[in-house]
Coordinates of C-alpha atoms in Angstrom, one line a residue:
Chain A
M26 CA 116.3 67.3 38.4
G27 CA 117.5 67.3 42.0
R28 CA 116.8 65.8 45.3
L29 CA 114.3 67.8 47.4
R30 CA 114.9 67.5 51.2
L31 CA 112.5 69.2 53.5
D32 CA 113.9 68.5 56.9
V33 CA 115.4 71.2 59.0
G34 CA 119.2 71.2 58.9
A35 CA 121.8 71.7 61.6
T36 CA 122.9 75.2 60.9
P37 CA 122.8 77.9 63.6
L38 CA 119.7 79.2 61.8
A39 CA 117.6 76.1 62.6
S40 CA 116.5 77.6 65.9
E41 CA 115.4 80.8 64.1
H42 CA 113.4 78.7 61.7
R43 CA 111.6 77.0 64.6
R44 CA 111.1 80.3 66.3
L45 CA 109.4 81.7 63.2
L46 CA 107.1 78.6 63.0
A47 CA 106.1 79.1 66.6
T48 CA 105.6 82.9 66.4
A49 CA 105.0 84.6 63.0
L50 CA 103.5 81.6 61.3
R51 CA 101.6 80.2 64.2
R52 CA 97.9 79.5 64.0
G53 CA 96.0 78.1 66.9
D54 CA 97.4 76.5 70.0
T55 CA 98.8 73.3 68.6
A56 CA 101.6 73.1 66.0
P57 CA 100.9 70.7 63.2
E58 CA 104.5 69.4 63.0
P59 CA 104.5 65.8 64.1
P60 CA 106.7 64.3 66.8
P61 CA 109.7 62.6 65.3
G62 CA 109.3 59.0 64.4
E63 CA 105.5 58.9 64.7
R64 CA 103.9 56.6 62.2
V65 CA 100.3 56.0 61.0
D66 CA 99.1 52.5 61.8
A67 CA 99.2 51.1 58.2
S68 CA 97.3 48.0 59.2
A69 CA 94.2 50.2 59.8
H70 CA 94.0 51.2 56.1
P71 CA 93.9 49.3 52.8
P72 CA 97.4 49.2 51.1
E73 CA 95.9 50.8 48.0
A74 CA 94.7 53.8 50.1
I75 CA 98.1 54.1 51.7
A76 CA 99.8 54.1 48.2
R77 CA 97.4 56.7 46.9
A78 CA 98.0 58.9 49.9
L79 CA 101.7 58.5 49.6
G80 CA 101.7 59.6 46.0
T81 CA 99.4 62.5 46.6
W82 CA 101.2 63.9 49.7
A83 CA 104.5 63.5 47.9
R84 CA 103.3 65.6 44.9
R85 CA 101.9 68.1 47.3
A86 CA 105.3 68.5 49.0
V87 CA 106.9 69.3 45.6
H88 CA 104.1 71.6 44.6
E89 CA 104.1 73.5 47.9
H90 CA 107.9 73.9 47.8
A91 CA 107.8 75.3 44.2
S92 CA 104.9 77.6 45.2
A93 CA 107.1 79.4 47.6
A94 CA 109.1 80.7 44.7
V95 CA 106.0 81.9 42.9
F96 CA 104.9 84.0 45.9
S97 CA 108.4 85.3 46.6
R98 CA 108.6 86.5 43.0
L99 CA 105.4 88.4 43.5
L100 CA 107.2 90.7 45.9
P101 CA 109.3 92.7 43.4
Q102 CA 106.2 93.0 41.1
L103 CA 104.2 94.4 44.0
M104 CA 107.0 96.8 44.9
E105 CA 107.1 98.0 41.3
A106 CA 103.4 98.4 41.3
E107 CA 103.5 100.6 44.5
A108 CA 101.4 98.1 46.5
P109 CA 100.9 99.0 50.2
L110 CA 103.5 97.7 52.6
E111 CA 101.1 95.3 54.2
L112 CA 100.6 93.5 50.9
Q113 CA 104.3 93.2 50.5
T114 CA 104.7 91.7 54.0
V115 CA 101.8 89.3 53.5
V116 CA 103.1 88.0 50.2
L117 CA 106.4 87.1 51.9
R118 CA 104.5 85.4 54.7
T119 CA 102.7 83.5 52.1
S120 CA 105.9 82.3 50.6
M121 CA 107.1 81.2 54.1
D122 CA 103.8 79.4 54.6
E123 CA 104.4 77.4 51.4
L124 CA 107.8 76.3 52.6
R125 CA 106.2 75.1 55.8
H126 CA 103.5 73.3 53.9
A127 CA 106.1 71.5 51.9
A128 CA 107.8 70.3 55.1
L129 CA 104.4 69.3 56.6
C130 CA 103.5 67.3 53.4
A131 CA 106.8 65.6 53.5
A132 CA 106.2 64.7 57.2
V133 CA 102.9 63.1 56.2
V134 CA 104.7 61.0 53.6
E135 CA 107.1 59.9 56.3
R136 CA 104.3 59.2 58.7
L137 CA 102.7 57.0 56.1
G138 CA 105.9 55.0 55.8
G139 CA 107.4 56.7 52.8
E140 CA 110.7 58.4 52.2
P141 CA 110.4 62.2 52.8
T142 CA 112.8 63.2 50.0
F143 CA 111.8 63.6 46.4
D144 CA 113.3 63.6 43.0
A145 CA 112.0 66.9 41.5
D146 CA 112.8 69.6 39.0
L147 CA 114.3 72.1 41.4
A148 CA 114.6 74.8 38.7
T149 CA 111.7 77.2 39.4
T150 CA 109.6 78.9 36.8
P151 CA 109.8 82.7 36.5
L152 CA 106.5 84.6 36.7
P153 CA 105.2 86.2 33.5
E154 CA 106.3 89.7 32.8
H155 CA 103.4 90.5 30.5
A156 CA 105.7 92.7 28.3
G157 CA 104.4 96.2 27.6
C158 CA 101.9 96.1 30.5
A159 CA 102.1 98.6 33.3
P160 CA 103.5 97.3 36.7
I161 CA 100.0 97.3 38.2
E162 CA 98.6 95.2 35.4
R163 CA 101.5 92.8 35.7
A164 CA 101.1 92.4 39.4
L165 CA 97.3 92.1 39.3
R166 CA 97.3 89.4 36.6
N167 CA 99.7 87.3 38.5
V168 CA 98.1 87.8 41.9
T169 CA 94.7 87.1 40.5
F170 CA 95.8 83.8 39.1
A171 CA 97.8 82.6 42.1
C172 CA 95.4 83.9 44.8
C173 CA 91.9 84.7 43.5
L174 CA 91.8 81.6 41.3
C175 CA 94.2 78.9 42.6
E176 CA 94.1 79.7 46.3
T177 CA 90.3 80.3 46.4
V178 CA 89.8 76.9 44.8
S179 CA 92.2 75.4 47.3
V180 CA 90.3 76.8 50.3
G181 CA 87.2 74.9 49.1
L182 CA 89.1 71.7 48.4
L183 CA 90.9 71.8 51.7
S184 CA 87.7 72.6 53.6
A185 CA 86.1 69.5 52.2
E186 CA 89.2 67.4 52.7
K187 CA 89.4 68.4 56.3
E188 CA 86.0 67.0 57.0
E189 CA 86.9 63.6 55.7
T190 CA 90.4 63.3 57.2
T191 CA 90.1 61.2 60.3
E192 CA 93.8 60.4 60.9
P193 CA 94.5 62.9 63.6
R194 CA 98.0 64.0 62.7
I195 CA 97.2 64.3 59.0
R196 CA 94.0 66.2 59.9
A197 CA 96.2 68.7 61.8
V198 CA 98.2 69.2 58.7
V199 CA 95.2 69.7 56.5
E200 CA 93.8 72.2 59.0
Q201 CA 97.0 74.2 58.9
L202 CA 97.0 74.2 55.1
A203 CA 93.4 75.3 55.0
S204 CA 93.9 78.1 57.5
D205 CA 96.9 79.4 55.6
E206 CA 95.2 79.3 52.2
I207 CA 92.5 81.5 53.6
L208 CA 95.0 84.3 54.1
H209 CA 96.6 83.6 50.7
A210 CA 93.2 83.9 48.9
R211 CA 92.2 87.0 50.9
F212 CA 95.4 88.6 49.9
G213 CA 94.5 88.2 46.2
W214 CA 91.0 89.5 46.6
T215 CA 92.2 92.4 48.6
Y216 CA 94.7 93.4 45.9
L217 CA 92.1 93.0 43.2
A218 CA 89.8 95.4 45.0
L219 CA 92.6 97.8 45.3
A220 CA 94.2 97.5 41.8
W221 CA 91.2 96.9 39.5
P222 CA 89.7 100.4 40.0
A223 CA 93.1 101.9 39.2
L224 CA 93.2 100.4 35.7
D225 CA 92.1 102.4 32.7
D226 CA 89.7 101.0 30.1
L227 CA 92.4 99.6 27.9
Q228 CA 94.2 97.9 30.8
R229 CA 90.9 96.4 31.9
A230 CA 90.2 95.0 28.4
R231 CA 93.7 93.6 28.3
F232 CA 93.1 92.0 31.7
V233 CA 89.9 90.2 30.5
E234 CA 91.8 89.0 27.4
W235 CA 94.5 87.6 29.6
L236 CA 91.9 86.1 31.9
R237 CA 90.7 83.9 29.1
R238 CA 94.1 82.3 29.1
G239 CA 94.2 82.3 32.9
F240 CA 91.0 80.3 33.2
A241 CA 92.2 77.8 30.6
R242 CA 95.5 77.3 32.4
L243 CA 93.7 77.0 35.8
E244 CA 91.3 74.4 34.4
R245 CA 94.0 72.4 32.7
D246 CA 96.4 72.3 35.6
M247 CA 93.9 71.7 38.3
L248 CA 92.2 68.9 36.4
A249 CA 95.5 67.3 35.7
S250 CA 96.3 67.5 39.4
M251 CA 93.1 65.5 40.1
P252 CA 93.5 62.3 38.3
L253 CA 90.4 60.1 38.3
A254 CA 90.5 56.6 39.9
P255 CA 90.8 53.6 37.6
P256 CA 87.4 52.5 36.2
G257 CA 85.8 50.0 38.5
E258 CA 87.9 50.7 41.5
D259 CA 86.4 49.6 44.8
R260 CA 84.7 52.6 46.3
A261 CA 86.2 51.6 49.7
I262 CA 89.6 52.6 48.5
A263 CA 88.5 56.2 47.8
L264 CA 86.8 56.4 51.2
A265 CA 89.9 55.1 52.9
A266 CA 92.2 57.5 51.1
A267 CA 89.9 60.3 52.1
R268 CA 90.5 59.5 55.7
L269 CA 94.2 60.0 55.0
G270 CA 93.6 63.5 53.5
V271 CA 93.0 62.6 49.8
L272 CA 89.7 63.9 48.6
D273 CA 88.0 61.7 45.9
A274 CA 89.0 63.2 42.5
R275 CA 85.5 63.2 41.2
E276 CA 84.3 65.2 44.2
A277 CA 87.3 67.5 43.9
R278 CA 86.5 68.2 40.2
E279 CA 82.9 68.9 41.1
L280 CA 84.1 71.3 43.8
L281 CA 86.5 73.0 41.3
R282 CA 83.6 73.6 39.0
D283 CA 81.3 74.8 41.7
T284 CA 83.8 77.2 43.2
L285 CA 84.5 78.7 39.8
E286 CA 80.9 79.0 38.8
T287 CA 79.3 80.0 42.1
V288 CA 82.1 81.8 43.9
I289 CA 84.9 83.1 41.7
L290 CA 83.0 84.2 38.6
P291 CA 80.2 86.1 40.4
R292 CA 82.7 87.8 42.7
L293 CA 84.9 88.9 39.8
E294 CA 81.8 90.2 38.1
E295 CA 80.9 92.2 41.2
H296 CA 84.3 93.9 41.0
G297 CA 83.5 94.8 37.4
V298 CA 85.6 92.1 35.6
S299 CA 83.8 90.4 32.7
A300 CA 84.7 87.1 34.1
R301 CA 81.8 85.0 32.7
R302 CA 82.6 86.1 29.2
A303 CA 86.3 85.3 29.8
W304 CA 85.3 81.8 31.2
R305 CA 83.0 81.1 28.2
E306 CA 85.7 82.2 25.8
R307 CA 88.7 80.7 27.6
T308 CA 91.4 79.7 25.3
S309 CA 94.1 77.2 25.9
M310 CA 97.4 78.7 25.1
A311 CA 101.0 77.8 25.7
R312 CA 102.2 76.6 29.0
Chain B
M30 CA 79.8 58.8 51.3
D31 CA 76.1 59.3 51.3
E32 CA 74.8 62.0 49.1
P33 CA 73.2 64.4 51.7
R34 CA 76.4 64.4 53.7
R35 CA 78.5 65.0 50.6
T36 CA 76.2 67.9 49.5
E37 CA 76.4 69.4 52.9
R38 CA 80.2 69.1 52.9
R39 CA 80.3 70.8 49.5
R40 CA 78.0 73.6 50.8
R41 CA 80.4 74.3 53.6
A42 CA 83.4 74.2 51.3
L43 CA 81.8 76.7 49.0
H44 CA 80.9 78.9 51.9
A45 CA 84.6 78.8 53.0
A46 CA 85.8 79.7 49.5
R47 CA 83.2 82.5 49.2
A48 CA 84.2 84.0 52.6
V49 CA 87.7 84.7 51.5
T50 CA 86.6 86.7 48.4
I51 CA 85.1 89.4 50.5
S52 CA 87.1 92.6 50.5
L53 CA 85.2 94.5 53.2
A54 CA 88.1 96.4 54.6
L55 CA 88.7 98.4 51.5
G56 CA 85.1 99.3 50.9
V57 CA 85.5 99.1 47.2
G58 CA 84.3 96.5 44.8
A59 CA 82.4 93.4 45.9
T60 CA 79.5 95.6 46.9
G61 CA 76.8 94.1 48.9
C62 CA 78.7 91.0 49.8
S63 CA 77.8 91.0 53.4
Q64 CA 74.1 90.8 52.6
S65 CA 74.2 88.3 49.8
H66 CA 76.6 85.7 51.1
G67 CA 75.4 84.5 54.5
P68 CA 75.7 80.9 55.4
R69 CA 72.3 80.1 54.1
G70 CA 73.0 81.8 50.8
D71 CA 75.3 79.0 49.5
A72 CA 74.0 77.2 46.5
G73 CA 75.4 73.8 47.2
A74 CA 75.9 71.7 44.2
G75 CA 74.5 73.7 41.4
P76 CA 75.3 77.0 39.7
S77 CA 73.1 79.6 41.3
D78 CA 74.3 82.8 39.9
G79 CA 72.1 82.9 36.9
G80 CA 75.0 83.3 34.7
A81 CA 75.4 81.7 31.4
V82 CA 78.1 79.3 32.5
T83 CA 76.8 75.8 31.9
D84 CA 80.0 74.2 31.0
A85 CA 80.2 70.6 32.2
S86 CA 83.6 69.9 30.8
L87 CA 85.2 70.2 34.2
L88 CA 84.0 66.8 35.1
A89 CA 85.1 65.2 31.9
D90 CA 87.9 66.9 30.1
A91 CA 89.0 70.3 29.1
G92 CA 92.5 69.8 28.0
H93 CA 92.8 71.3 24.6
D94 CA 96.0 73.2 24.8
A95 CA 97.1 74.0 21.3
A96 CA 100.7 74.5 22.3
L97 CA 101.2 71.2 24.1
A98 CA 104.0 69.3 22.5
D99 CA 103.4 66.4 20.2
A100 CA 104.3 63.0 21.6
G101 CA 104.5 61.1 18.4
P102 CA 101.4 59.1 17.4
I103 CA 99.4 60.5 20.4
D104 CA 97.9 64.0 20.0
C105 CA 98.8 65.8 23.2
S106 CA 96.8 68.8 22.1
G107 CA 93.6 66.9 22.2
S108 CA 91.2 66.4 25.1
N109 CA 92.2 64.2 28.0
W110 CA 95.9 64.5 27.2
W111 CA 96.6 63.7 30.8
E112 CA 95.3 60.2 30.2
H113 CA 98.4 59.5 28.1
E114 CA 101.7 58.8 29.8
E115 CA 103.7 60.3 27.0
C116 CA 101.8 63.6 27.2
C117 CA 102.1 63.6 30.9
D118 CA 105.9 63.3 30.7
L119 CA 106.0 66.1 28.2
N120 CA 104.2 68.3 30.6
G121 CA 106.3 67.6 33.5
G122 CA 103.7 65.5 35.3
F123 CA 103.9 62.3 37.3
W124 CA 102.3 59.2 35.8
T125 CA 100.2 57.6 38.5
G126 CA 99.5 54.4 36.6
H127 CA 96.1 55.5 35.4
G128 CA 96.4 59.3 35.0
C129 CA 98.7 62.2 35.1
A130 CA 99.3 64.4 38.1
I131 CA 101.0 67.7 37.7
P132 CA 102.6 68.8 40.9
G133 CA 102.7 72.5 40.1
P134 CA 103.1 75.1 41.0
F135 CA 100.4 76.6 38.9
V136 CA 102.0 79.5 37.1
P137 CA 99.9 82.1 35.4
P138 CA 100.1 82.4 31.6
D139 CA 101.9 85.3 29.9
L140 CA 100.2 87.8 27.6
P141 CA 102.2 90.8 26.3
A142 CA 100.3 94.0 25.7

């Protein structure tokens, strides 16, 4: 465990960090980073909604920060798999986006009156190597999970969340996250379209076998990240939390199901992946 | 949240998700996407692909990970493991008071050839 801090330091590279945010990572005319010291008017929201939002945005900060390591670890796998240069560039941009997201989520926590540093396990998890698989199989499996599955679901969730978020500064953050996740998901589907046709029959069969586990892992982790409200909770709390960027868990779960069933599975099938079978036969395996 | 508004929001969310899956630039795979996924082609709440997927477990529980550690008297390999604080701790989650929240990142599973 360690202490995760997400503020910009005082080294000579701080200006380069800010320059990257304003140039390479820029989307739109307005930066989502909040002015220092700005706070949400807590009296305008129920305390329970503030508490829920604080917890959710804190977890997001930790999640986004660790995700930067996942994407940066995709780079050597893409290099080994002879992926085109633009994919290698974009995967690094994706990693930088995740670092920015972590800082933005921490800024929301601070804006809500919380402490923007977090106790977290700072040891990151290596990406699977899928021993015995060809480099392209290895890269495709990991890209598929991170981008075609996770990021595509995130696009839908953030899109819905964006509509409900009325607190202006928080909405700007949700919009930034949503915009960036679109690129992250597109990256995955682009690589799938490139790599899948290059696999032979055995490699494709192995991919579908792996996908059974991938779906189970996705389902398990995503549902766990969407804890349901206590039974009998006042509906007004969920509505108020939604205004602070926290989509109701039941709606989020419905959206997860619908995105899988009506978007991801059909699209994977169009690429030639037996995704419906893998989904039906998904098997929960070791974390 | 009234239901029509919620349904419309979901339709737009699914449309946004669907849009990112299109791989037009490569011209391979995903054939016919541009014809079949216009804004009015979204299905909204229900599965519309005609596939066999009818699993409703996403709304209830789907946790049945055989490899999750045992937390003593509680079976953490059973469904709804994230409703138990002990299982939540074992899986590196945060206990929210009424459920487990795993902060991620979501890491793909390994499967040797």
